[in-house]
Amino acid sequence: FGLNRDYVREIYGDRATELVLDEHASDRICDVMDRPEYYADIVQGIRRHLAANHSYDVRLRQLLDIVRN
């Protein structure tokens, strides 16, 4: 709730901004209830984005690159 859209986009990916609740939160929650498959796809995309960009494996490779250079 109340997270900055740019922050959400940077950490969780572009589509994650669709889950940010704003002054129309009740409309969004109703939409989630009406279209769970659509939002489930967003969640799967967030999981893929996190695995590709913020996993322990990715962070370890970044650390190794820093140490090597």
Short mmCIF file of N, CA, C and O in Angstrom, two decimals:
data_model
loop_
_atom_site.label_atom_id
_atom_site.label_comp_id
_atom_site.label_asym_id
_atom_site.label_seq_id
_atom_site.Cartn_x
_atom_site.Cartn_y
_atom_site.Cartn_z
N PHE A 1 0.84 -1.19 0.00
CA PHE A 1 0.00 0.00 0.00
C PHE A 1 0.88 1.24 0.00
O PHE A 1 1.80 1.37 0.79
N GLY A 2 0.57 2.15 -0.88
CA GLY A 2 1.27 3.41 -0.88
C GLY A 2 2.71 3.36 -1.36
O GLY A 2 3.46 4.29 -1.11
N LEU A 3 3.13 2.28 -2.01
CA LEU A 3 4.50 2.22 -2.52
C LEU A 3 4.61 3.07 -3.77
O LEU A 3 3.68 3.18 -4.57
N ASN A 4 5.77 3.66 -3.96
CA ASN A 4 6.05 4.45 -5.13
C ASN A 4 6.09 3.55 -6.36
O ASN A 4 6.77 2.52 -6.36
N ARG A 5 5.39 3.93 -7.42
CA ARG A 5 5.32 3.11 -8.64
C ARG A 5 6.70 2.88 -9.26
O ARG A 5 6.98 1.79 -9.76
N ASP A 6 7.56 3.89 -9.23
CA ASP A 6 8.91 3.71 -9.81
C ASP A 6 9.70 2.68 -9.02
O ASP A 6 10.42 1.86 -9.61
N TYR A 7 9.58 2.71 -7.72
CA TYR A 7 10.24 1.73 -6.86
C TYR A 7 9.72 0.33 -7.17
O TYR A 7 10.50 -0.61 -7.34
N VAL A 8 8.41 0.19 -7.25
CA VAL A 8 7.81 -1.12 -7.54
C VAL A 8 8.28 -1.62 -8.90
O VAL A 8 8.65 -2.79 -9.06
N ARG A 9 8.30 -0.74 -9.90
CA ARG A 9 8.74 -1.13 -11.24
C ARG A 9 10.19 -1.60 -11.23
O ARG A 9 10.53 -2.61 -11.84
N GLU A 10 11.04 -0.88 -10.51
CA GLU A 10 12.47 -1.21 -10.47
C GLU A 10 12.72 -2.56 -9.81
O GLU A 10 13.52 -3.35 -10.29
N ILE A 11 12.04 -2.83 -8.72
CA ILE A 11 12.28 -4.06 -7.97
C ILE A 11 11.50 -5.24 -8.54
O ILE A 11 12.05 -6.34 -8.68
N TYR A 12 10.24 -5.04 -8.87
CA TYR A 12 9.35 -6.15 -9.21
C TYR A 12 8.99 -6.26 -10.68
O TYR A 12 8.35 -7.22 -11.09
N GLY A 13 9.36 -5.28 -11.50
CA GLY A 13 9.06 -5.33 -12.93
C GLY A 13 7.89 -4.42 -13.30
O GLY A 13 7.13 -3.96 -12.44
N ASP A 14 7.76 -4.18 -14.59
CA ASP A 14 6.78 -3.22 -15.09
C ASP A 14 5.34 -3.55 -14.70
O ASP A 14 4.59 -2.69 -14.26
N ARG A 15 4.95 -4.79 -14.88
CA ARG A 15 3.55 -5.14 -14.64
C ARG A 15 3.17 -5.10 -13.17
O ARG A 15 1.99 -5.02 -12.84
N ALA A 16 4.14 -5.13 -12.30
CA ALA A 16 3.85 -5.09 -10.86
C ALA A 16 3.16 -3.80 -10.46
O ALA A 16 2.43 -3.76 -9.46
N THR A 17 3.36 -2.75 -11.25
CA THR A 17 2.71 -1.48 -10.91
C THR A 17 1.19 -1.59 -10.95
O THR A 17 0.50 -0.80 -10.33
N GLU A 18 0.68 -2.59 -11.66
CA GLU A 18 -0.77 -2.80 -11.70
C GLU A 18 -1.31 -3.26 -10.35
O GLU A 18 -2.52 -3.20 -10.12
N LEU A 19 -0.45 -3.70 -9.46
CA LEU A 19 -0.88 -4.15 -8.14
C LEU A 19 -0.76 -3.07 -7.07
O LEU A 19 -1.19 -3.28 -5.94
N VAL A 20 -0.17 -1.93 -7.42
CA VAL A 20 -0.04 -0.84 -6.47
C VAL A 20 -1.43 -0.25 -6.21
O VAL A 20 -2.15 0.10 -7.15
N LEU A 21 -1.77 -0.16 -4.95
CA LEU A 21 -3.08 0.40 -4.59
C LEU A 21 -2.96 1.90 -4.39
O LEU A 21 -2.05 2.39 -3.73
N ASP A 22 -3.90 2.61 -4.98
CA ASP A 22 -3.93 4.06 -4.85
C ASP A 22 -5.28 4.49 -4.30
O ASP A 22 -5.92 3.70 -3.59
N GLU A 23 -5.73 5.67 -4.65
CA GLU A 23 -7.01 6.15 -4.13
C GLU A 23 -8.21 5.35 -4.64
O GLU A 23 -9.31 5.49 -4.13
N HIS A 24 -7.98 4.49 -5.64
CA HIS A 24 -9.03 3.64 -6.18
C HIS A 24 -8.82 2.18 -5.78
O HIS A 24 -9.14 1.27 -6.53
N ALA A 25 -8.30 1.97 -4.60
CA ALA A 25 -7.95 0.62 -4.13
C ALA A 25 -9.15 -0.32 -4.15
O ALA A 25 -9.02 -1.49 -4.53
N SER A 26 -10.31 0.15 -3.74
CA SER A 26 -11.47 -0.74 -3.69
C SER A 26 -11.84 -1.23 -5.09
O SER A 26 -12.23 -2.39 -5.26
N ASP A 27 -11.70 -0.37 -6.11
CA ASP A 27 -11.96 -0.79 -7.48
C ASP A 27 -10.96 -1.86 -7.91
O ASP A 27 -11.32 -2.83 -8.58
N ARG A 28 -9.69 -1.67 -7.53
CA ARG A 28 -8.66 -2.64 -7.90
C ARG A 28 -8.92 -3.98 -7.24
O ARG A 28 -8.81 -5.03 -7.86
N ILE A 29 -9.29 -3.95 -5.97
CA ILE A 29 -9.56 -5.19 -5.24
C ILE A 29 -10.74 -5.92 -5.87
O ILE A 29 -10.69 -7.15 -6.06
N CYS A 30 -11.77 -5.21 -6.25
CA CYS A 30 -12.92 -5.83 -6.93
C CYS A 30 -12.49 -6.44 -8.26
O CYS A 30 -12.93 -7.53 -8.63
N ASP A 31 -11.59 -5.73 -8.98
CA ASP A 31 -11.10 -6.24 -10.26
C ASP A 31 -10.29 -7.52 -10.06
O ASP A 31 -10.40 -8.47 -10.85
N VAL A 32 -9.50 -7.56 -9.00
CA VAL A 32 -8.74 -8.78 -8.69
C VAL A 32 -9.71 -9.95 -8.45
O VAL A 32 -9.47 -11.06 -8.93
N MET A 33 -10.77 -9.69 -7.75
CA MET A 33 -11.75 -10.73 -7.47
C MET A 33 -12.48 -11.17 -8.74
O MET A 33 -12.81 -12.34 -8.90
N ASP A 34 -12.70 -10.23 -9.66
CA ASP A 34 -13.40 -10.53 -10.90
C ASP A 34 -12.51 -11.21 -11.94
O ASP A 34 -13.00 -11.96 -12.78
N ARG A 35 -11.21 -10.92 -11.90
CA ARG A 35 -10.29 -11.44 -12.92
C ARG A 35 -9.04 -12.04 -12.27
O ARG A 35 -7.92 -11.59 -12.51
N PRO A 36 -9.21 -13.09 -11.50
CA PRO A 36 -8.05 -13.65 -10.80
C PRO A 36 -6.97 -14.19 -11.74
O PRO A 36 -5.78 -14.11 -11.43
N GLU A 37 -7.35 -14.71 -12.90
CA GLU A 37 -6.36 -15.25 -13.83
C GLU A 37 -5.44 -14.15 -14.36
O GLU A 37 -4.24 -14.35 -14.52
N TYR A 38 -6.02 -13.00 -14.63
CA TYR A 38 -5.23 -11.86 -15.13
C TYR A 38 -4.17 -11.47 -14.10
O TYR A 38 -3.00 -11.29 -14.44
N TYR A 39 -4.58 -11.37 -12.86
CA TYR A 39 -3.65 -10.96 -11.81
C TYR A 39 -2.69 -12.08 -11.44
O TYR A 39 -1.55 -11.81 -11.06
N ALA A 40 -3.12 -13.32 -11.57
CA ALA A 40 -2.21 -14.44 -11.34
C ALA A 40 -1.06 -14.39 -12.35
O ALA A 40 0.09 -14.70 -12.01
N ASP A 41 -1.37 -13.99 -13.59
CA ASP A 41 -0.33 -13.85 -14.61
C ASP A 41 0.67 -12.76 -14.22
O ASP A 41 1.88 -12.91 -14.42
N ILE A 42 0.18 -11.68 -13.64
CA ILE A 42 1.06 -10.61 -13.17
C ILE A 42 1.98 -11.15 -12.08
O ILE A 42 3.19 -10.90 -12.08
N VAL A 43 1.42 -11.89 -11.14
CA VAL A 43 2.21 -12.46 -10.04
C VAL A 43 3.27 -13.41 -10.58
O VAL A 43 4.43 -13.38 -10.14
N GLN A 44 2.92 -14.23 -11.57
CA GLN A 44 3.92 -15.12 -12.17
C GLN A 44 5.04 -14.31 -12.83
O GLN A 44 6.21 -14.68 -12.75
N GLY A 45 4.67 -13.22 -13.49
CA GLY A 45 5.69 -12.35 -14.09
C GLY A 45 6.60 -11.74 -13.05
O GLY A 45 7.81 -11.61 -13.26
N ILE A 46 6.04 -11.36 -11.91
CA ILE A 46 6.85 -10.82 -10.81
C ILE A 46 7.83 -11.88 -10.33
O ILE A 46 9.02 -11.60 -10.12
N ARG A 47 7.37 -13.09 -10.18
CA ARG A 47 8.25 -14.18 -9.73
C ARG A 47 9.38 -14.41 -10.72
O ARG A 47 10.53 -14.61 -10.33
N ARG A 48 9.06 -14.39 -12.02
CA ARG A 48 10.10 -14.56 -13.03
C ARG A 48 11.10 -13.41 -12.98
O ARG A 48 12.32 -13.61 -13.07
N HIS A 49 10.59 -12.19 -12.83
CA HIS A 49 11.46 -11.02 -12.76
C HIS A 49 12.39 -11.10 -11.55
O HIS A 49 13.59 -10.83 -11.67
N LEU A 50 11.84 -11.46 -10.40
CA LEU A 50 12.67 -11.57 -9.20
C LEU A 50 13.73 -12.65 -9.36
O LEU A 50 14.89 -12.45 -8.96
N ALA A 51 13.36 -13.79 -9.93
CA ALA A 51 14.33 -14.88 -10.12
C ALA A 51 15.43 -14.46 -11.08
O ALA A 51 16.61 -14.79 -10.86
N ALA A 52 15.08 -13.71 -12.11
CA ALA A 52 16.07 -13.31 -13.12
C ALA A 52 16.94 -12.16 -12.66
O ALA A 52 18.09 -12.03 -13.13
N ASN A 53 16.45 -11.32 -11.76
CA ASN A 53 17.17 -10.09 -11.43
C ASN A 53 17.60 -9.94 -9.97
O ASN A 53 18.47 -9.13 -9.68
N HIS A 54 16.98 -10.68 -9.07
CA HIS A 54 17.25 -10.44 -7.66
C HIS A 54 17.45 -11.73 -6.84
O HIS A 54 17.38 -11.69 -5.62
N SER A 55 17.70 -12.84 -7.50
CA SER A 55 17.89 -14.09 -6.78
C SER A 55 19.27 -14.14 -6.12
O SER A 55 20.16 -13.34 -6.44
N TYR A 56 19.45 -15.09 -5.23
CA TYR A 56 20.77 -15.26 -4.60
C TYR A 56 21.82 -15.58 -5.65
O TYR A 56 22.96 -15.10 -5.57
N ASP A 57 21.45 -16.37 -6.65
CA ASP A 57 22.39 -16.73 -7.71
C ASP A 57 22.86 -15.49 -8.46
O ASP A 57 24.06 -15.30 -8.70
N VAL A 58 21.92 -14.63 -8.82
CA VAL A 58 22.27 -13.40 -9.53
C VAL A 58 23.15 -12.52 -8.66
O VAL A 58 24.16 -11.98 -9.11
N ARG A 59 22.79 -12.37 -7.40
CA ARG A 59 23.58 -11.52 -6.50
C ARG A 59 24.98 -12.09 -6.28
O ARG A 59 25.96 -11.34 -6.21
N LEU A 60 25.10 -13.40 -6.18
CA LEU A 60 26.41 -14.02 -6.01
C LEU A 60 27.27 -13.78 -7.24
O LEU A 60 28.46 -13.45 -7.13
N ARG A 61 26.69 -13.91 -8.44
CA ARG A 61 27.44 -13.63 -9.66
C ARG A 61 27.89 -12.17 -9.71
O ARG A 61 29.02 -11.88 -10.11
N GLN A 62 27.02 -11.26 -9.28
CA GLN A 62 27.41 -9.85 -9.24
C GLN A 62 28.55 -9.62 -8.26
O GLN A 62 29.49 -8.88 -8.56
N LEU A 63 28.48 -10.25 -7.13
CA LEU A 63 29.54 -10.12 -6.13
C LEU A 63 30.86 -10.67 -6.66
O LEU A 63 31.92 -10.05 -6.51
N LEU A 64 30.81 -11.81 -7.31
CA LEU A 64 32.02 -12.40 -7.89
C LEU A 64 32.60 -11.49 -8.96
O LEU A 64 33.84 -11.35 -9.05
N ASP A 65 31.75 -10.88 -9.77
CA ASP A 65 32.24 -9.94 -10.79
C ASP A 65 32.96 -8.76 -10.13
O ASP A 65 33.99 -8.30 -10.62
N ILE A 66 32.40 -8.26 -9.04
CA ILE A 66 33.02 -7.14 -8.32
C ILE A 66 34.39 -7.55 -7.78
O ILE A 66 35.37 -6.83 -7.91
N VAL A 67 34.44 -8.71 -7.18
CA VAL A 67 35.70 -9.19 -6.58
C VAL A 67 36.75 -9.43 -7.66
O VAL A 67 37.93 -9.10 -7.47
N ARG A 68 36.34 -9.96 -8.78
CA ARG A 68 37.28 -10.26 -9.86
C ARG A 68 37.81 -9.00 -10.54
O ARG A 68 38.90 -9.00 -11.09
N ASN A 69 37.05 -7.96 -10.53
CA ASN A 69 37.46 -6.72 -11.22
C ASN A 69 38.02 -5.82 -10.21
O ASN A 69 38.71 -5.18 -9.89
#
